[in-house]
C-alpha angles and dihedrals in degrees: 000000000000117000091235090071093056091049093052089048091053092051091046092059093041099243113169112220098184098084112002093168107014118202116201098169095109128059099209130189123231092274088222110186140155143194133192116253136178089262099044141286111328120206135180138174143190128274112209131213093250096051116118114247093240096045109147127209135198128196122213128190130205116194121202090344096305123139113294116251129198110250103185116086095212134014114285106238108142101053138020097230138078138190116217103206096175102052117124100226092191088068131068109266136184120191121202125204112210139175125188089356092302120121110235103175144343136215123196133195129184118227092233094057115113114258098240128148096239144059123238137221112196112221133209103227112213117241118257116265137202123253113247113272096004146066092249112126124215128193137198134248129191110256142159117002143179137193133231140145101265100173103034097246095124092252125106122243125199127242115195137184118225106218117210122234090238105049119162132216113219096260093054123091124216138070126298127198127251118284115231129200122201134189121210138184110229090253089063098261107146112224099187146329126223121200110205090201138219096303093064107075111219117239141111096264093050115055116052111169120198119198117188142124099264100167099043097240093128094254123095124234131208119235123186146137114282138172143194107310099029109143118212127217091272096052096259118142123229115221122335114338092196092065113098114183098179116122107244101183106104091201092058114095088224093055111152094010127119106229098140136066137033125320124204144197114219133188113209128197107254095216099048106016090236117152107247102181137353128197134175113276117255119250115023117225093245132150092031093205094054096085102075129104144131099302124095108010091338095246132123138199145187095221100094095263105113091031094059100056109113141177131168146178148167124262136177094229098170095040092253116047127055116235127194115225133188129206124207118192131025111186103041129354111028124196122185120190121189124200141193128214117198132149090000093304123121112204135173113249103186142329128221116199119184090202090072112104093237090061096051109152095034096090116097094026101102129117136211085252142032137220130204133203146129091272098166097043098241095122092254126099127250125204119230110197093179121284090010135058130204121211122235091263096056096260122124111263096188145315124218090200089223089132132219124347141158114225122056130181128180133179144093089317095157106035096191090060120079114253130356136311134215125216123195143163123224140209123241113180142136111343094003097062088084091069093064092217113181113261089219136016144167119216140178108269093216102045106017091236107160106235095186139340139187144183102045111206093007122130108232111185099182139016141168137206115197139136103254103140120062093198093074133051118260127336131353120222131210142160130203093284127087121211090248091062099041138011086233095056135086135080113306136199112247089216099053107011089232120143108253097174130023092211123065132210117278092252137042100194134079128000129209143181103239112143128048101269127086095249124100124252125210123255116195131155103324101334142080118214139177128222112239102210093189097057097024090233135114124246121206115233099172130019106182117206129204095028136092137209127241137247104025114261090007087073096191128153123249085258138331128197146102093305098156140334120049127333095293117099133252130217127216118201131170127236116244092253090051091228094123145013119228122212117207122197129179120262094194109121112248125239097206143359137237139164115292113277086239087074089068106087097214091051094046091052089049090059087055094054098036092099093055119120107298099019116234130189123253124257128197123227096241137064108261094205089055091049091052091051092049092050091048091052092050092048091052094054 
């Protein structure tokens, strides 16, 4: 079905696409930034939810300290970007963004700065350390990150995990180094460093760090799993630093693991890194052999493998206040614990445990990631852990029983349907092949009704749902398999599940809004590409040099999202020496303007959980094509 039909349907029922789930928890600045390009100096800035539709902007430039002059010929009303084609980039320049004669923001650039298409954040690389009980040295590399306003100034800061060179997945024995978490201003000023200590085993499934303003004071906090010996950003130790719960017997199959002792959840002050409150982690890992089930390969263990698989996120469970939540277990038993943080007090809100009889059928349906949204339309968020969703009150909403999978995408994937949809891929391997579970499926986000499925018994490791073809309504879905390799491959319509192209895009990873149209581009490793629906090939738009992606074959950036500038998204990668982060923004002139994607609640929460386990890209709650059409109609009035 053509997309025009879905747009007309939306207008007919009076659905507003401008702010489907507004989020007003942050008082952001204009996010005014600029980069040099071959055609001039390109600048863009945020539109906010409260901006008037006809708000006009002017850009002024001061060169070498001279009086600022206006450089736009007419007021800027249709976009929130501008290209200065006459700037002398060998001189010192300051650009001023103004509206109604009032200065809103400035951006300065020295004439001796290199003319590169990115911004930089210098990092303070931790010194190498020695592995416990040996002479082996481990080092640190910049890894997963997130952004939040830590000091309440309306500007985002960056929080980043330093990954050790010897991380361990739960099945592996041996010691891992200490995980560190840093906070940086975007000019490279380090605000604090937290050392999670020797009782937190470093590895992708272990440390999920959630940065959000939980108590509504305008400054974000950090919430994560801690243990005895964790050192906060002020040098204070949590618990007893003399306790060492690592297994030291090399003949023990759990050698090097942490399967004993207390586990904690701590909220840290975002501005100082100081630990504000610490409570015992819910649930405990015991008994170790209680975490198996029929997800994954259907096996279980008592070696701290299934018990140490974690994910996490942030959800507005009461419709007003953000709550951190933590998930333990993916393949079998799944326990989700939600918390509240108010007046400096961290308290448990509710706990969902799939081992309870009333939740029979929920076990084994977890993913390596989560997604959060108001899936049932009651103004309160639900938590989708994979093939199961938990209601805002901690009760099970539904389970599709499609079992464990990796990739997970939720949003208004089929605009002509009421509500949202969820697309996921699923594993079928070893003893679980017999179940014939679909390798991919799309289901109703409110009810769990499976709308279509494909590839029974196939093992689909990755999959994406994104609107990349304007000829068909809503999103397109694909996994890592083309139709030429498998009858279950190809590019599929989210609405019907039918194969619309035998070939698939060159990547099955992240997505991003990069050019000026409402369709998603593809973000993989260190490049941005666009699906060419006419030739069924992929065209490269950006090939970044001098940077690397994270997490091995996952090839994700440190973080991507609408960090500043207009509604298009930015990408942060690290350099190979980990001495700096580089921030890439589009320099493609916009065709319209809209409030920052961070003002959509579902999208903002997705930025908070993006670093969790197997990183997944953010999705907004509304249909972008519909939003474009609405803006176009308003501009034409």
